[in-house]
Amino acid sequence: MPLSSHSERLMGTTITISLVDERADVLLQQAFDLLRELEYRFNANSQESELMEINYQAGIAPVKVHPDLFELISLGLEHSLAPSSHLNISIGPLIQTWRIGFSDAKVASAQEITTILPLIDPHFIQLDPETSTVFLEKKGMKLDLGCLAKGYSADKVANFLKEQGVTSALINLGGNILTIGKNQAKAGQAWQIGIQDPRNPRGNHLLTISVTDKSVVTSGIYERHLTINGRDYHHIFDSETGYPVETNLASLTIISDKSVDGEIWTTRLFGERSASILWQVESLDGIEAILIDKEGHLACSSGIKNCIM
């Protein structure tokens, strides 16, 4: 049976779902309906989203939210408060000031950053599981779930497809890939996933890995950036300084069972030294990593086969 695919622009990227099933057309339509629903819930750039209502009510009142949104914020808060974590879901004011990746991107002024930094503190996020409410204690605070939403959404789509009996699928949310089973359109081989060479245009891979029932998530400084007066600013920010994180790392790929875990750990670890990243990954069950520095050198955790060191 051939592989059926459908692509749409959602969540700020091109999403493609490919699967092998007799009901492929109907299932693809339903999967994208689910993604549109999740985008409405989690989008930090839409005035209409449920997430934006929380931001509008910052410093004013708690907001009752859908269980999916409460679950995602709870997960994000847990990892935002973890020691030495670079993940911070309260980073919204910084993202919205710099706007890197949007047409109105600019370099934030020192005064703007001084004003913003006190608002980027996850300790001021209040969650009430009894009422499913979220409250941002300080006016001007903004949640941004961009470091989690795609992974969470990919997992939701995968769960839906599995419930429908799909045993072979690839969900690609632009840099975030999740596979179900093997590629039945290619005689049941494992899915072949290319790891982008950060120094070259999209589609140029430094290596290819074989995966089955795994997620492959990559974060990198090469995708979205702003160049002003010869200086390059990427979109991965340091919550403590208010500026893009200073690093020799060009990209970090996490291989895991769940896509949201890949999102969490690429974000939590980006900004650490390579040796520290690898040491931490080796202590995590079911997590592998591929690191590429700005010179194109690779480093991999012990579970990655055929890694060029």
mmCIF file of C-alpha atoms in Angstrom:
data_model
loop_
_atom_site.group_PDB
_atom_site.id
_atom_site.type_symbol
_atom_site.label_atom_id
_atom_site.label_comp_id
_atom_site.label_asym_id
_atom_site.label_seq_id
_atom_site.Cartn_x
_atom_site.Cartn_y
_atom_site.Cartn_z
ATOM 1 C CA MET A 1 0.000 0.000 0.000
ATOM 2 C CA PRO A 2 1.452 3.440 -0.911
ATOM 3 C CA LEU A 3 2.283 6.220 1.523
ATOM 4 C CA SER A 4 -0.379 8.975 1.574
ATOM 5 C CA SER A 5 0.657 12.482 2.602
ATOM 6 C CA HIS A 6 -0.879 15.867 3.294
ATOM 7 C CA SER A 7 0.811 19.188 4.147
ATOM 8 C CA GLU A 8 -0.474 22.459 5.628
ATOM 9 C CA ARG A 9 0.998 25.602 7.090
ATOM 10 C CA LEU A 10 0.196 25.550 10.818
ATOM 11 C CA MET A 11 1.932 26.473 14.090
ATOM 12 C CA GLY A 12 4.358 28.744 12.238
ATOM 13 C CA THR A 13 5.756 25.927 10.109
ATOM 14 C CA THR A 14 4.887 23.489 7.331
ATOM 15 C CA ILE A 15 3.377 20.332 8.795
ATOM 16 C CA THR A 16 3.333 17.089 6.807
ATOM 17 C CA ILE A 17 1.706 13.851 7.886
ATOM 18 C CA SER A 18 2.369 10.673 5.893
ATOM 19 C CA LEU A 19 0.719 7.336 6.620
ATOM 20 C CA VAL A 20 -0.174 3.940 5.216
ATOM 21 C CA ASP A 21 -3.847 3.057 5.673
ATOM 22 C CA GLU A 22 -6.906 2.275 3.565
ATOM 23 C CA ARG A 23 -8.710 5.288 5.109
ATOM 24 C CA ALA A 24 -5.742 7.624 4.657
ATOM 25 C CA ASP A 25 -7.691 10.599 3.225
ATOM 26 C CA VAL A 26 -10.211 10.688 6.077
ATOM 27 C CA LEU A 27 -7.582 10.113 8.770
ATOM 28 C CA LEU A 28 -5.322 12.852 7.403
ATOM 29 C CA GLN A 29 -8.226 15.300 7.413
ATOM 30 C CA GLN A 30 -9.105 14.403 11.004
ATOM 31 C CA ALA A 31 -5.466 14.673 12.101
ATOM 32 C CA PHE A 32 -5.206 18.193 10.688
ATOM 33 C CA ASP A 33 -8.525 19.150 12.288
ATOM 34 C CA LEU A 34 -6.999 18.121 15.611
ATOM 35 C CA LEU A 35 -3.851 20.164 14.900
ATOM 36 C CA ARG A 36 -5.918 23.264 14.081
ATOM 37 C CA GLU A 37 -7.790 22.852 17.365
ATOM 38 C CA LEU A 38 -4.512 22.569 19.298
ATOM 39 C CA GLU A 39 -3.029 25.581 17.504
ATOM 40 C CA TYR A 40 -6.045 27.659 18.536
ATOM 41 C CA ARG A 41 -5.459 26.589 22.117
ATOM 42 C CA PHE A 42 -1.667 27.104 22.339
ATOM 43 C CA ASN A 43 -0.779 29.919 19.900
ATOM 44 C CA ALA A 44 1.116 32.806 21.535
ATOM 45 C CA ASN A 45 0.809 34.935 18.368
ATOM 46 C CA SER A 46 -2.960 34.784 17.895
ATOM 47 C CA GLN A 47 -5.234 37.321 19.555
ATOM 48 C CA GLU A 48 -7.971 34.665 19.640
ATOM 49 C CA SER A 49 -6.168 31.758 21.307
ATOM 50 C CA GLU A 50 -6.935 30.406 24.772
ATOM 51 C CA LEU A 51 -3.324 31.031 25.768
ATOM 52 C CA MET A 52 -3.648 34.737 24.930
ATOM 53 C CA GLU A 53 -6.579 35.069 27.335
ATOM 54 C CA ILE A 54 -4.216 34.045 30.157
ATOM 55 C CA ASN A 55 -1.733 36.709 29.023
ATOM 56 C CA TYR A 56 -4.455 39.385 28.769
ATOM 57 C CA GLN A 57 -5.522 38.630 32.342
ATOM 58 C CA ALA A 58 -1.976 38.795 33.772
ATOM 59 C CA GLY A 59 -2.044 40.619 37.101
ATOM 60 C CA ILE A 60 -5.844 40.786 36.948
ATOM 61 C CA ALA A 61 -7.560 37.401 37.353
ATOM 62 C CA PRO A 62 -7.097 33.623 37.015
ATOM 63 C CA VAL A 63 -8.330 32.063 33.765
ATOM 64 C CA LYS A 64 -10.049 28.668 33.528
ATOM 65 C CA VAL A 65 -8.529 26.695 30.655
ATOM 66 C CA HIS A 66 -9.054 23.471 28.694
ATOM 67 C CA PRO A 67 -7.473 20.359 30.295
ATOM 68 C CA ASP A 68 -4.961 20.065 27.416
ATOM 69 C CA LEU A 69 -3.735 23.616 27.958
ATOM 70 C CA PHE A 70 -3.587 23.147 31.741
ATOM 71 C CA GLU A 71 -1.594 19.923 31.266
ATOM 72 C CA LEU A 72 0.869 21.591 28.892
ATOM 73 C CA ILE A 73 1.374 24.631 31.148
ATOM 74 C CA SER A 74 1.836 22.349 34.181
ATOM 75 C CA LEU A 75 4.488 20.351 32.319
ATOM 76 C CA GLY A 76 6.191 23.526 31.118
ATOM 77 C CA LEU A 77 6.199 25.023 34.607
ATOM 78 C CA GLU A 78 7.727 21.876 36.119
ATOM 79 C CA HIS A 79 10.645 22.026 33.677
ATOM 80 C CA SER A 80 10.940 25.825 33.907
ATOM 81 C CA LEU A 81 11.501 25.523 37.680
ATOM 82 C CA ALA A 82 14.002 22.639 37.387
ATOM 83 C CA PRO A 83 17.572 23.507 38.485
ATOM 84 C CA SER A 84 19.802 24.883 35.676
ATOM 85 C CA SER A 85 16.978 24.580 33.124
ATOM 86 C CA HIS A 86 17.136 26.837 30.054
ATOM 87 C CA LEU A 87 13.439 26.209 29.410
ATOM 88 C CA ASN A 88 11.195 29.049 30.596
ATOM 89 C CA ILE A 89 7.522 29.296 29.598
ATOM 90 C CA SER A 90 7.306 32.843 31.033
ATOM 91 C CA ILE A 91 9.677 34.083 28.314
ATOM 92 C CA GLY A 92 6.812 35.604 26.286
ATOM 93 C CA PRO A 93 7.698 39.290 26.878
ATOM 94 C CA LEU A 94 11.215 38.661 25.530
ATOM 95 C CA ILE A 95 9.970 36.817 22.435
ATOM 96 C CA GLN A 96 7.404 39.538 21.715
ATOM 97 C CA THR A 97 9.953 42.345 22.118
ATOM 98 C CA TRP A 98 12.646 40.909 19.838
ATOM 99 C CA ARG A 99 10.156 39.304 17.379
ATOM 100 C CA ILE A 100 12.907 37.248 15.712
ATOM 101 C CA GLY A 101 11.360 35.170 12.945
ATOM 102 C CA PHE A 102 8.735 37.824 12.205
ATOM 103 C CA SER A 103 8.820 40.674 9.677
ATOM 104 C CA ASP A 104 9.006 43.311 12.443
ATOM 105 C CA ALA A 105 12.025 41.761 14.224
ATOM 106 C CA LYS A 106 14.372 44.191 15.987
ATOM 107 C CA VAL A 107 17.170 44.312 18.546
ATOM 108 C CA ALA A 108 15.701 45.014 21.974
ATOM 109 C CA SER A 109 17.111 48.087 23.724
ATOM 110 C CA ALA A 110 18.899 47.808 27.066
ATOM 111 C CA GLN A 111 16.017 49.726 28.668
ATOM 112 C CA GLU A 112 13.431 47.318 27.227
ATOM 113 C CA ILE A 113 15.370 44.335 28.536
ATOM 114 C CA THR A 114 15.698 45.897 31.997
ATOM 115 C CA THR A 115 11.914 46.342 32.060
ATOM 116 C CA ILE A 116 11.199 42.832 30.799
ATOM 117 C CA LEU A 117 13.550 40.695 32.905
ATOM 118 C CA PRO A 118 11.524 40.897 36.180
ATOM 119 C CA LEU A 119 8.510 39.534 34.255
ATOM 120 C CA ILE A 120 10.377 36.458 33.011
ATOM 121 C CA ASP A 121 10.075 34.463 36.209
ATOM 122 C CA PRO A 122 8.118 31.187 36.295
ATOM 123 C CA HIS A 123 7.768 31.487 40.081
ATOM 124 C CA PHE A 124 4.977 34.031 39.417
ATOM 125 C CA ILE A 125 2.828 31.474 37.545
ATOM 126 C CA GLN A 126 0.009 30.149 39.739
ATOM 127 C CA LEU A 127 -1.797 26.937 38.801
ATOM 128 C CA ASP A 128 -4.892 25.579 40.543
ATOM 129 C CA PRO A 129 -5.579 21.938 39.595
ATOM 130 C CA GLU A 130 -8.918 22.018 41.446
ATOM 131 C CA THR A 131 -10.363 24.706 39.175
ATOM 132 C CA SER A 132 -8.047 24.262 36.112
ATOM 133 C CA THR A 133 -7.115 27.950 36.345
ATOM 134 C CA VAL A 134 -3.890 29.733 35.447
ATOM 135 C CA PHE A 135 -2.899 33.088 36.910
ATOM 136 C CA LEU A 136 0.118 35.236 36.031
ATOM 137 C CA GLU A 137 0.777 37.325 39.130
ATOM 138 C CA LYS A 138 2.455 40.300 37.432
ATOM 139 C CA LYS A 139 0.841 42.545 34.843
ATOM 140 C CA GLY A 140 2.813 42.341 31.607
ATOM 141 C CA MET A 141 3.739 38.670 32.028
ATOM 142 C CA LYS A 142 3.202 36.478 28.970
ATOM 143 C CA LEU A 143 3.363 32.716 28.587
ATOM 144 C CA ASP A 144 4.947 31.284 25.436
ATOM 145 C CA LEU A 145 4.606 27.535 24.894
ATOM 146 C CA GLY A 146 6.579 27.460 21.651
ATOM 147 C CA CYS A 147 9.174 25.239 23.323
ATOM 148 C CA LEU A 148 6.563 22.555 24.028
ATOM 149 C CA ALA A 149 3.443 22.931 21.890
ATOM 150 C CA LYS A 150 4.638 21.193 18.716
ATOM 151 C CA GLY A 151 5.908 18.160 20.591
ATOM 152 C CA TYR A 152 2.755 17.882 22.662
ATOM 153 C CA SER A 153 0.642 18.253 19.512
ATOM 154 C CA ALA A 154 2.654 15.615 17.636
ATOM 155 C CA ASP A 155 2.076 13.171 20.498
ATOM 156 C CA LYS A 156 -1.669 13.929 20.467
ATOM 157 C CA VAL A 157 -1.854 13.260 16.719
ATOM 158 C CA ALA A 158 0.148 10.038 17.082
ATOM 159 C CA ASN A 159 -2.177 8.830 19.853
ATOM 160 C CA PHE A 160 -5.204 9.595 17.678
ATOM 161 C CA LEU A 161 -3.772 7.725 14.675
ATOM 162 C CA LYS A 162 -2.837 4.703 16.804
ATOM 163 C CA GLU A 163 -6.379 4.619 18.229
ATOM 164 C CA GLN A 164 -7.605 4.466 14.621
ATOM 165 C CA GLY A 165 -5.407 1.444 13.966
ATOM 166 C CA VAL A 166 -2.618 3.184 12.011
ATOM 167 C CA THR A 167 0.623 1.195 12.283
ATOM 168 C CA SER A 168 2.852 3.142 9.869
ATOM 169 C CA ALA A 169 3.114 6.950 9.889
ATOM 170 C CA LEU A 170 5.493 9.877 9.958
ATOM 171 C CA ILE A 171 4.433 13.177 11.549
ATOM 172 C CA ASN A 172 6.686 16.094 10.599
ATOM 173 C CA LEU A 173 6.103 19.394 12.381
ATOM 174 C CA GLY A 174 9.068 21.246 10.884
ATOM 175 C CA GLY A 175 12.163 20.132 12.796
ATOM 176 C CA ASN A 176 10.033 17.915 15.003
ATOM 177 C CA ILE A 177 9.493 14.384 13.679
ATOM 178 C CA LEU A 178 7.547 11.529 15.245
ATOM 179 C CA THR A 179 7.254 8.067 13.725
ATOM 180 C CA ILE A 180 4.712 5.291 14.210
ATOM 181 C CA GLY A 181 6.003 1.792 13.452
ATOM 182 C CA LYS A 182 8.100 1.212 10.355
ATOM 183 C CA ASN A 183 7.779 2.571 6.820
ATOM 184 C CA GLN A 184 5.420 -0.018 5.329
ATOM 185 C CA ALA A 185 5.609 1.761 1.977
ATOM 186 C CA LYS A 186 9.275 0.661 1.851
ATOM 187 C CA ALA A 187 9.014 -3.007 2.745
ATOM 188 C CA GLY A 188 8.802 -2.324 6.468
ATOM 189 C CA GLN A 189 12.168 -0.603 6.769
ATOM 190 C CA ALA A 190 12.881 1.787 9.625
ATOM 191 C CA TRP A 191 12.204 5.440 8.871
ATOM 192 C CA GLN A 192 15.300 7.305 7.648
ATOM 193 C CA ILE A 193 15.619 10.754 9.252
ATOM 194 C CA GLY A 194 18.244 13.219 8.064
ATOM 195 C CA ILE A 195 20.003 15.493 10.558
ATOM 196 C CA GLN A 196 20.405 18.928 9.007
ATOM 197 C CA ASP A 197 23.867 20.415 8.414
ATOM 198 C CA PRO A 198 23.484 23.828 10.125
ATOM 199 C CA ARG A 199 26.028 25.455 7.790
ATOM 200 C CA ASN A 200 24.153 24.592 4.588
ATOM 201 C CA PRO A 201 20.654 25.123 3.113
ATOM 202 C CA ARG A 202 17.762 22.925 4.292
ATOM 203 C CA GLY A 203 17.970 19.418 2.892
ATOM 204 C CA ASN A 204 21.734 19.067 3.340
ATOM 205 C CA HIS A 205 22.285 16.375 5.971
ATOM 206 C CA LEU A 206 25.369 15.583 8.036
ATOM 207 C CA LEU A 207 24.070 12.127 8.857
ATOM 208 C CA THR A 208 20.954 9.985 8.633
ATOM 209 C CA ILE A 209 19.534 7.926 11.485
ATOM 210 C CA SER A 210 17.131 4.960 11.387
ATOM 211 C CA VAL A 211 14.176 5.191 13.784
ATOM 212 C CA THR A 212 11.049 3.189 14.633
ATOM 213 C CA ASP A 213 8.384 4.461 17.049
ATOM 214 C CA LYS A 214 10.660 7.365 17.996
ATOM 215 C CA SER A 215 10.644 11.153 18.011
ATOM 216 C CA VAL A 216 13.476 13.235 16.548
ATOM 217 C CA VAL A 217 13.469 16.889 17.625
ATOM 218 C CA THR A 218 16.099 19.448 16.616
ATOM 219 C CA SER A 219 16.670 22.946 17.960
ATOM 220 C CA GLY A 220 19.202 25.168 16.241
ATOM 221 C CA ILE A 221 20.444 28.727 15.974
ATOM 222 C CA TYR A 222 20.424 28.590 12.150
ATOM 223 C CA GLU A 223 16.667 28.563 11.454
ATOM 224 C CA ARG A 224 15.463 31.980 12.636
ATOM 225 C CA HIS A 225 17.804 34.899 13.068
ATOM 226 C CA LEU A 226 18.205 38.619 12.605
ATOM 227 C CA THR A 227 21.274 40.372 11.193
ATOM 228 C CA ILE A 228 21.791 44.026 12.142
ATOM 229 C CA ASN A 229 24.984 45.986 11.378
ATOM 230 C CA GLY A 230 26.848 42.775 10.604
ATOM 231 C CA ARG A 231 25.883 41.094 13.882
ATOM 232 C CA ASP A 232 23.726 37.993 13.904
ATOM 233 C CA TYR A 233 21.058 37.372 16.555
ATOM 234 C CA HIS A 234 19.356 33.965 16.757
ATOM 235 C CA HIS A 235 15.995 33.131 18.360
ATOM 236 C CA ILE A 236 17.073 31.029 21.372
ATOM 237 C CA PHE A 237 17.147 33.392 24.341
ATOM 238 C CA ASP A 238 18.865 33.453 27.703
ATOM 239 C CA SER A 239 16.231 34.308 30.330
ATOM 240 C CA GLU A 240 18.870 35.777 32.637
ATOM 241 C CA THR A 241 20.426 38.253 30.181
ATOM 242 C CA GLY A 242 17.508 38.942 27.828
ATOM 243 C CA TYR A 243 19.771 38.345 24.809
ATOM 244 C CA PRO A 244 20.247 35.308 22.541
ATOM 245 C CA VAL A 245 22.151 32.581 24.370
ATOM 246 C CA GLU A 246 25.904 32.582 23.746
ATOM 247 C CA THR A 247 26.960 29.153 22.584
ATOM 248 C CA ASN A 248 29.266 27.297 20.204
ATOM 249 C CA LEU A 249 26.450 24.831 19.564
ATOM 250 C CA ALA A 250 24.685 25.140 16.201
ATOM 251 C CA SER A 251 22.074 22.438 16.765
ATOM 252 C CA LEU A 252 20.941 19.898 19.324
ATOM 253 C CA THR A 253 18.855 16.866 18.346
ATOM 254 C CA ILE A 254 17.071 14.708 20.919
ATOM 255 C CA ILE A 255 15.779 11.215 20.100
ATOM 256 C CA SER A 256 13.068 10.027 22.495
ATOM 257 C CA ASP A 257 9.844 8.025 22.667
ATOM 258 C CA LYS A 258 7.599 11.056 23.119
ATOM 259 C CA SER A 259 7.946 14.187 21.019
ATOM 260 C CA VAL A 260 7.226 16.517 23.934
ATOM 261 C CA ASP A 261 10.261 15.039 25.737
ATOM 262 C CA GLY A 262 12.420 15.933 22.741
ATOM 263 C CA GLU A 263 11.123 19.504 22.891
ATOM 264 C CA ILE A 264 11.715 19.703 26.633
ATOM 265 C CA TRP A 265 15.291 18.471 26.561
ATOM 266 C CA THR A 266 16.459 20.367 23.472
ATOM 267 C CA THR A 267 15.273 23.529 25.236
ATOM 268 C CA ARG A 268 16.391 22.651 28.762
ATOM 269 C CA LEU A 269 19.918 21.792 27.607
ATOM 270 C CA PHE A 270 20.551 24.345 24.855
ATOM 271 C CA GLY A 271 23.028 26.823 26.312
ATOM 272 C CA GLU A 272 25.012 24.241 28.288
ATOM 273 C CA ARG A 273 28.517 23.213 27.234
ATOM 274 C CA SER A 274 28.573 20.154 24.948
ATOM 275 C CA ALA A 275 30.256 17.966 27.568
ATOM 276 C CA SER A 276 27.586 18.906 30.112
ATOM 277 C CA ILE A 277 24.781 18.142 27.648
ATOM 278 C CA LEU A 278 26.167 14.693 26.874
ATOM 279 C CA TRP A 279 26.750 13.935 30.559
ATOM 280 C CA GLN A 280 23.156 14.846 31.420
ATOM 281 C CA VAL A 281 21.693 12.908 28.479
ATOM 282 C CA GLU A 282 23.584 9.754 29.512
ATOM 283 C CA SER A 283 21.763 9.914 32.871
ATOM 284 C CA LEU A 284 18.293 10.115 31.254
ATOM 285 C CA ASP A 285 16.411 6.916 30.381
ATOM 286 C CA GLY A 286 15.266 6.630 26.761
ATOM 287 C CA ILE A 287 16.931 9.873 25.636
ATOM 288 C CA GLU A 288 19.738 10.157 23.053
ATOM 289 C CA ALA A 289 21.390 13.284 21.639
ATOM 290 C CA ILE A 290 23.260 14.515 18.571
ATOM 291 C CA LEU A 291 25.210 17.769 18.903
ATOM 292 C CA ILE A 292 26.622 19.804 16.012
ATOM 293 C CA ASP A 293 28.839 22.806 16.722
ATOM 294 C CA LYS A 294 29.340 25.898 14.565
ATOM 295 C CA GLU A 295 32.322 24.285 12.830
ATOM 296 C CA GLY A 296 30.243 21.253 11.846
ATOM 297 C CA HIS A 297 31.735 18.816 14.353
ATOM 298 C CA LEU A 298 29.447 16.063 15.638
ATOM 299 C CA ALA A 299 29.146 14.543 19.083
ATOM 300 C CA CYS A 300 26.626 11.868 20.034
ATOM 301 C CA SER A 301 25.412 10.075 23.112
ATOM 302 C CA SER A 302 26.347 6.427 23.499
ATOM 303 C CA GLY A 303 23.117 5.005 22.064
ATOM 304 C CA ILE A 304 23.554 6.579 18.614
ATOM 305 C CA LYS A 305 24.959 4.193 16.019
ATOM 306 C CA ASN A 306 27.261 5.302 13.170
ATOM 307 C CA CYS A 307 27.990 8.726 14.618
ATOM 308 C CA ILE A 308 30.975 10.523 13.100
ATOM 309 C CA MET A 309 32.926 12.002 15.993
#
